[in-house]
Coordinates of C-alpha atoms and ligand atoms in Angstrom, one line a residue:
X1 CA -44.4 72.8 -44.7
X2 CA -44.1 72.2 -48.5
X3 CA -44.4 68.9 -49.3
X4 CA -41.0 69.2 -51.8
X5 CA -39.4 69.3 -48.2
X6 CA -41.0 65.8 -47.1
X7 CA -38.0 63.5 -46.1
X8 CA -38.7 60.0 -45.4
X9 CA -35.6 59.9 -42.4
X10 CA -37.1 59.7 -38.6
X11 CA -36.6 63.7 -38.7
X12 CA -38.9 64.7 -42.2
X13 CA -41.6 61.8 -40.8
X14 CA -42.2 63.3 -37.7
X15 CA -42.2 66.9 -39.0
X16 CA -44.9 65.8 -41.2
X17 CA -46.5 64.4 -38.8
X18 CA -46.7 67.3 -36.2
X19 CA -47.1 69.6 -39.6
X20 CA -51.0 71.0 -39.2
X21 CA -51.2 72.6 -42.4
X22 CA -54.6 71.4 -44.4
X23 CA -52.7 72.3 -47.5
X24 CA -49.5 70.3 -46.9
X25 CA -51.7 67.3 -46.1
X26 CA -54.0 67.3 -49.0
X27 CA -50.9 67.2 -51.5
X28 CA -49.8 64.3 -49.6
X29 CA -52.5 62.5 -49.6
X30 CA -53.0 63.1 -53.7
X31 CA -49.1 61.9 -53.9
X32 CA -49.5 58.7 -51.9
X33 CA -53.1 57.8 -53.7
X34 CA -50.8 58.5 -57.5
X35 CA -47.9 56.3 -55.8
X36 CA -50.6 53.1 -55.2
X37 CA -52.4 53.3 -58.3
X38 CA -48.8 53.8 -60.1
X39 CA -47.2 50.9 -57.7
X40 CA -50.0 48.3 -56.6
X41 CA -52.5 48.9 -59.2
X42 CA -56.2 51.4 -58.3
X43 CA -58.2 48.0 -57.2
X44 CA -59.5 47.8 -53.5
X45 CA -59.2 44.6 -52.1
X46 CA -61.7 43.1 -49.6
X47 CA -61.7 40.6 -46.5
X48 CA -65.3 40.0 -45.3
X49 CA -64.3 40.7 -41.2
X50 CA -65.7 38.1 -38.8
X51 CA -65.5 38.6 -35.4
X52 CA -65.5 35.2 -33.5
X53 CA -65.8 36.2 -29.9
X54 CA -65.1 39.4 -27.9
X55 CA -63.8 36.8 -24.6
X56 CA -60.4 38.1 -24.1
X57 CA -57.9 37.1 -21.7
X58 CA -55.9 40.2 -22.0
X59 CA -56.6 43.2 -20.1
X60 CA -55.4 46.2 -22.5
X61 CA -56.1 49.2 -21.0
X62 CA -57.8 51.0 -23.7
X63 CA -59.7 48.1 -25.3
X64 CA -63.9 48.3 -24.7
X65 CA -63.5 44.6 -24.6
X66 CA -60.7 43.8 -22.0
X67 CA -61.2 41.0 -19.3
X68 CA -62.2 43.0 -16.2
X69 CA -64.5 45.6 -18.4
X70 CA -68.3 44.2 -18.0
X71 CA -70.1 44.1 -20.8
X72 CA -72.3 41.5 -22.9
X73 CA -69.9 38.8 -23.8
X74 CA -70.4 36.4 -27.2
X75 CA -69.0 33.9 -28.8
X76 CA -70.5 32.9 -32.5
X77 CA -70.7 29.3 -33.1
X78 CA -68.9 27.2 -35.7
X79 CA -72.1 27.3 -37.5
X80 CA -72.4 31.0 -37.6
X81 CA -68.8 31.5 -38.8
X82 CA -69.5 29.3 -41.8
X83 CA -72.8 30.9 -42.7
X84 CA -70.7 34.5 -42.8
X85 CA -67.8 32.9 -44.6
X86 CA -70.0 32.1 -46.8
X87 CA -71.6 35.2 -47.8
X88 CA -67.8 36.3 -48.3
X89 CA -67.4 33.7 -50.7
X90 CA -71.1 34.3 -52.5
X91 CA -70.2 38.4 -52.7
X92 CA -67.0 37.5 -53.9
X93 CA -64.5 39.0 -51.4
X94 CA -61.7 36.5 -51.9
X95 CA -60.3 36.6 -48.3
X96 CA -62.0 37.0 -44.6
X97 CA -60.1 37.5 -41.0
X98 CA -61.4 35.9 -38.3
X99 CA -60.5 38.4 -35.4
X100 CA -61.1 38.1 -31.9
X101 CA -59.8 38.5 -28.6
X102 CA -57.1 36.6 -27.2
X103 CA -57.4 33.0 -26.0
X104 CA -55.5 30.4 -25.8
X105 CA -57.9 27.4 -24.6
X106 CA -57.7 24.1 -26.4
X107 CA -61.2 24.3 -27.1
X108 CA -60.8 27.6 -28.7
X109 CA -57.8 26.6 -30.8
X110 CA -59.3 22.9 -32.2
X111 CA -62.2 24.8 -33.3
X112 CA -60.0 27.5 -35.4
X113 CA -58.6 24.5 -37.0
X114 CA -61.1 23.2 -37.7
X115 CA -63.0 26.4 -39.4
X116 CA -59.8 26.7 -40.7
X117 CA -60.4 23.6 -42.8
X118 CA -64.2 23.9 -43.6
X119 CA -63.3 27.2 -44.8
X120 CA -61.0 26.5 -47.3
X121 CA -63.3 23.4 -48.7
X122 CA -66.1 26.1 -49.4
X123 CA -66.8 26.0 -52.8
X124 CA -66.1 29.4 -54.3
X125 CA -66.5 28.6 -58.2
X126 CA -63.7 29.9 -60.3
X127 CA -62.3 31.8 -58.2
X128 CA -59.5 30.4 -55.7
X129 CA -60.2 29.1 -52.3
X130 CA -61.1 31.8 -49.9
X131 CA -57.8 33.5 -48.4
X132 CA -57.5 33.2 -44.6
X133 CA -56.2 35.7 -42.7
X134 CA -56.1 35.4 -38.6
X135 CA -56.4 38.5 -35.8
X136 CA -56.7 36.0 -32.8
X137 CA -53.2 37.7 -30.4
X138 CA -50.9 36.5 -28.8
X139 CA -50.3 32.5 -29.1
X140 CA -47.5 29.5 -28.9
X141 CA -45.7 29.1 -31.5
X142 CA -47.1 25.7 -32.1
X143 CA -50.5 27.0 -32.5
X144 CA -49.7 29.9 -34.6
X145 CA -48.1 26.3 -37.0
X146 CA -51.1 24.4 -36.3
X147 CA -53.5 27.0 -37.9
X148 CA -51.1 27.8 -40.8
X149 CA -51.2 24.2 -41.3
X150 CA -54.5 23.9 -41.6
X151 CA -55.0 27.3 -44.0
X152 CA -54.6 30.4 -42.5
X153 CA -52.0 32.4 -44.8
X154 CA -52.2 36.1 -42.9
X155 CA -51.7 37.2 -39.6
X156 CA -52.5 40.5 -37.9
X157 CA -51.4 41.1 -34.6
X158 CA -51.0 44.8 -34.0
X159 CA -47.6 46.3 -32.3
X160 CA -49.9 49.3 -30.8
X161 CA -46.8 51.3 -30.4
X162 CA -43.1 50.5 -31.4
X163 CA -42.1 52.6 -28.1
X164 CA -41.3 50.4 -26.0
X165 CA -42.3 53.0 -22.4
X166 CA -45.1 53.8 -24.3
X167 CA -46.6 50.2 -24.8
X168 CA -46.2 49.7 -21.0
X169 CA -47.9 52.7 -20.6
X170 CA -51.0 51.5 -22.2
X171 CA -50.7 47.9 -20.6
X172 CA -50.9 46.3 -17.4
X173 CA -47.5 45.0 -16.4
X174 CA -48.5 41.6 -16.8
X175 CA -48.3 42.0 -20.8
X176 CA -45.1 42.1 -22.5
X177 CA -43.9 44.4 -25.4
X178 CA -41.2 41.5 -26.0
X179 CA -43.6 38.7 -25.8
X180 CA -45.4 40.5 -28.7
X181 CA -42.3 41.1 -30.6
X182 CA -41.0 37.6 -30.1
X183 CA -44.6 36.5 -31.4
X184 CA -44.4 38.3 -34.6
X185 CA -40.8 37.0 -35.4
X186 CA -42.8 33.5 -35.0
X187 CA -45.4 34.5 -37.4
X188 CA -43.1 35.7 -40.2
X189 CA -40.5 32.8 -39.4
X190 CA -43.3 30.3 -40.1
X191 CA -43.9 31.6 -43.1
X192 CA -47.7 34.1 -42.3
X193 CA -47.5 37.3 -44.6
X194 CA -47.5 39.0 -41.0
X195 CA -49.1 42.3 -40.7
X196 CA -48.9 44.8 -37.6
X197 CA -50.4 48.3 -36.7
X198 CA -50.6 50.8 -34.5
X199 CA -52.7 53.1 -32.6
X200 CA -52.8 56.9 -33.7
X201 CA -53.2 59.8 -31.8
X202 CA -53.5 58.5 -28.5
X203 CA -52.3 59.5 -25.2
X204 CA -48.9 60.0 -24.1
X205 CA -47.6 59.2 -28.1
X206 CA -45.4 61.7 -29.9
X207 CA -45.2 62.9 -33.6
X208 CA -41.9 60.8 -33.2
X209 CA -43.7 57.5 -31.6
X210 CA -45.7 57.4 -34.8
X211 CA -42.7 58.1 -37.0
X212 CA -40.9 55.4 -35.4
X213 CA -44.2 53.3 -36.0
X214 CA -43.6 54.1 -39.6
X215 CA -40.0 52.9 -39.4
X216 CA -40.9 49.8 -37.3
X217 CA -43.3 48.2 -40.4
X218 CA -40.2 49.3 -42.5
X219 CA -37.9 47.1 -41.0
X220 CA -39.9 44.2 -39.8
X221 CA -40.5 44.1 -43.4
X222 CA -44.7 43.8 -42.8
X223 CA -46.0 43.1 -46.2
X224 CA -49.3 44.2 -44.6
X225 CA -49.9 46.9 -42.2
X226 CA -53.4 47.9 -40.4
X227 CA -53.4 50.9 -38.3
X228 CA -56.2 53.1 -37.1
X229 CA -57.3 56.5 -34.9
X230 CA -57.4 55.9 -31.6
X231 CA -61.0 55.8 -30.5
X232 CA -61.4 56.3 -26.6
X233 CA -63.9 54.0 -25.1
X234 CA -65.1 55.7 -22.0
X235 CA -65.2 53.1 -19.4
X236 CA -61.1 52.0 -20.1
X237 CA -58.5 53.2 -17.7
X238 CA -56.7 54.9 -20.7
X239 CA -59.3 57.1 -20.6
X240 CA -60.0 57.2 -17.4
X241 CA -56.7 58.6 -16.6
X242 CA -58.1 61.7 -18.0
X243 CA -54.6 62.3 -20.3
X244 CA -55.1 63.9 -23.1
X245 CA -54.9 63.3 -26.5
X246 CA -55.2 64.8 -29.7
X247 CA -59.0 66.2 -31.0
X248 CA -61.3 63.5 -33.3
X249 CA -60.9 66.3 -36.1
X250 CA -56.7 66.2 -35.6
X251 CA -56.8 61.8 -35.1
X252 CA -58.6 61.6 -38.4
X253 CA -56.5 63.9 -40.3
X254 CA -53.4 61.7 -38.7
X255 CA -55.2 58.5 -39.6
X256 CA -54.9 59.6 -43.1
X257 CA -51.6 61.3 -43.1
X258 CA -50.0 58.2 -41.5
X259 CA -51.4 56.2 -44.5
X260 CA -49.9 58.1 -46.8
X261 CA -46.4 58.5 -45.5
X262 CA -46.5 54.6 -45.4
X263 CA -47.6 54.5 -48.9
X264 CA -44.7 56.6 -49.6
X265 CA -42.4 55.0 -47.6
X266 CA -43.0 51.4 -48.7
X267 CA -45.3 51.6 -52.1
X268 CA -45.8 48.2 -52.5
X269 CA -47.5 47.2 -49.1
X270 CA -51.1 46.3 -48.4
X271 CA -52.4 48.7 -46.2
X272 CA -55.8 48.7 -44.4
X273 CA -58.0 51.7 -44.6
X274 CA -59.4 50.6 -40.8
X275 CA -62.8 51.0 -39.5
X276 CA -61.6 53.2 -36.6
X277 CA -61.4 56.0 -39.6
X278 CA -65.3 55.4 -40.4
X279 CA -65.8 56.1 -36.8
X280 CA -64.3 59.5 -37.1
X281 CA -66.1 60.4 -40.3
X282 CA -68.8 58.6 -42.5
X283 CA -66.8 58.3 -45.4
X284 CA -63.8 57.8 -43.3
X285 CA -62.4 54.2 -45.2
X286 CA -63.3 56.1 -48.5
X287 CA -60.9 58.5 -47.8
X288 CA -58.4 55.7 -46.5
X289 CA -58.3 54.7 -49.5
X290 CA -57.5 58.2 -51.4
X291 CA -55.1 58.7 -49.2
X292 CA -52.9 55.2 -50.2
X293 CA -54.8 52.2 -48.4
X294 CA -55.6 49.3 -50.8
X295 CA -57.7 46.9 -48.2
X296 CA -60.9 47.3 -46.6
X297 CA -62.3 44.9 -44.1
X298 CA -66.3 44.8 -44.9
X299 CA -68.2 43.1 -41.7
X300 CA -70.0 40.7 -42.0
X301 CA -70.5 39.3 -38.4
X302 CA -74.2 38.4 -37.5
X303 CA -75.6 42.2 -36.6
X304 CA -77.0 41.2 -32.8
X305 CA -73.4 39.9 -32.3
X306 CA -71.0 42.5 -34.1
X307 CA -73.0 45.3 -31.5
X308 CA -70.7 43.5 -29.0
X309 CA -67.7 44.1 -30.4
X310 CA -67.3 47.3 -28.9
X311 CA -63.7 48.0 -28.9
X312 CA -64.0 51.8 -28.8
X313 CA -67.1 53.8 -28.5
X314 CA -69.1 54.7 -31.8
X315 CA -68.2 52.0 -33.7
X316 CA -69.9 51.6 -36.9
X317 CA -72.3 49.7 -38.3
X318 CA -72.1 50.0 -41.6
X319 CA -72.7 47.3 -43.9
X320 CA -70.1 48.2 -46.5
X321 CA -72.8 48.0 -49.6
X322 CA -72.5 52.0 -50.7
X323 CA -68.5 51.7 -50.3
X324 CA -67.8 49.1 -53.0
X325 CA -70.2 51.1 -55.2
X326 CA -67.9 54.3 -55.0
X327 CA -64.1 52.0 -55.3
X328 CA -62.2 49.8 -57.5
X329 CA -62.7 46.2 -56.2
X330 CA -60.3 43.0 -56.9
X331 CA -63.3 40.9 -56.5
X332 CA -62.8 36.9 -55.9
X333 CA -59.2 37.8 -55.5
X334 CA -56.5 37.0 -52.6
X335 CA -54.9 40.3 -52.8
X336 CA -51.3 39.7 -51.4
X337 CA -49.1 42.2 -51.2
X338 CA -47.3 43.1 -53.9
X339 CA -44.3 43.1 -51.6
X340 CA -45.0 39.6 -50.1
X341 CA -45.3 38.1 -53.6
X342 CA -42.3 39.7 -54.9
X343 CA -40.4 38.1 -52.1
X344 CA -41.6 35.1 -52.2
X345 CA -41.1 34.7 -56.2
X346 CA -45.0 34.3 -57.1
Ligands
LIG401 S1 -56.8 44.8 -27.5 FE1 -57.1 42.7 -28.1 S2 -55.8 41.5 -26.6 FE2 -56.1 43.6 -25.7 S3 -57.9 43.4 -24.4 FE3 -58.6 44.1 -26.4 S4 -59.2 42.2 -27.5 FE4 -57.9 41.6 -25.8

């Protein structure tokens, strides 16, 4: 395929997509990197990743973390957030995420709101409050008001496929592809800059599932999209189905090819180059971001904790220090999409 035939319809995305051709994918990637720096500017923005608690009510059933897997369960205290929230603010990152899995206790949710609020009182010099932005699932609308109330300006709460068949494939039938729809209407209706994602390369999914991903962040409007490989964790009963799925070599090269076509299809997005790329290659988020990403999600969860959060298998450990050294970084900056910004006349 040449890319002078690339059409950004359903049709040219997922011929893309299924196109194999190192060539074709190079060129694309060197468009879409010229279309960020041209549209959203060549600086990297960062959110220092915390990862609260791998407890999760939900049952997913390729997640390393899901309810009925066993493994070492944590939960960091309010104490330990604000000592990482911290270091965010004193290496100037401008924003963290507090991810996590899904809960919907009232303890749980009080003691968001309040980290919420000791967060945004650190004092970050002359540089703006650190940005918020939550990755906590699934929640009533009233909490998802509570914790914008009390700071949090993002939300991510990932799709994992537009397909409808396909996201009850990879779900137990207790969890509902309209529930999450409905709860990502709330987000954006209260007023979050409300980012999604999806899976890529996993089981059962099509080059035209993932173009219709594509499509899906195009008209839910996402000002913010994070979106990764998938990684199979060995003990999940996605894996365990034995299906198969595409190799690490061809998920990485779709990792970066599915960044780019977004880039292309809507320029002036933030998107994520996610850690699920580093796990495929060790300069895997570098190459996220040559291929169109602009965010990167350094963690910075207590190392005897962040171990825990094993979502996939292989994740890595890497501190993020020799990245920033190699990128353009908006230091102390928010970093809201372009698109977000221009919408909302800021
Ligand atoms: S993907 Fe998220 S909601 Fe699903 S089991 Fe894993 S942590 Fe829980």
């Amino acid at each position: 395929m040449n890319l002078s035939e690339l059409t950004l319809d359903r049709e040219g995305l997922a011929a893309a997509i299924a196109c194999e051709d190192a060539a074709f994918d190079a060129a694309l990637r060197e468009k879409a990197y010229r279309v960020k720096v041209d549209t959203v500017g060549p600086e990297v923005y960062l959110r220092g990743l915390i990862e609260i608690s791998n407890n999760c009510v939900k049952n997913c059933l390729y997640c390393g973390i899901r309810r009925d897997i066993r493994c070492p369960r944590y939960e960091l205290s309010e104490e330990e957030v604000l000592a990482a929230a911290h270091v965010a603010a004193q290496r100037r990152f401008g924003s963290v995420v507090i991810q996590g899995g899904e809960r919907t206790d009232a303890a749980f949710i009080r003691k968001i709101t309040r980290l919420l609020k000791a967060i945004k009182a650190i004092d970050t010099g002359d540089d703006p409050p650190l940005g918020v932005t939550l990755s906590l699932g699934e929640q009533p609308r009233e909490v998802y008001e509570e914790w914008f109330d009390a700071g949090a300006h993002r939300y991510l709460l990932r799709i994992e496929s537009s397909n409808p068949d396909l996201y009850r494939k990879i779900h137990p039938s207790d969890h509902s592809y309209d529930r999450r729809l409905r709860a990502l209407y709330d987000l954006k209706e209260i007023g979050y800059q409300t980012g999604t994602g999806a899976m890529i390369g996993m089981p059962f999914q099509t080059a035209e599932d993932m173009a219709d991903d594509l499509l899906f962040y195009k008209s839910f409007d996402a000002p913010m999209i994070g979106m990764g490989p998938y990684n199979p964790h060995p003990e999940t009963p996605l894996t365990l189905t034995g299906a198969p799925f595409p190799s690490a070599e061809r998920r990485f090269a779709l990792g970066l090819k599915m960044i780019a076509l977004l880039r292309l299809l809507v320029p002036d997005i933030n998107i994520a180059a996610a850690t699920a790329l580093e796990v495929l290659d060790p300069r895997g988020r570098e190459k996220g971001i040559l291929s169109g990403a602009n965010v990167i999600m350094p963690n910075i969860t207590p190392e005897e904790q962040m171990v825990k959060y094993n979502l996939y298998d292989r994740k890595t450990l890497m501190r993020d220090s020799a990245i920033t050294e190699r990128i353009v970084v908006g230091y102390g900056r928010w970093g809201d999409s372009k698109h977000f910004r221009k919408k909302n006349f800021y």
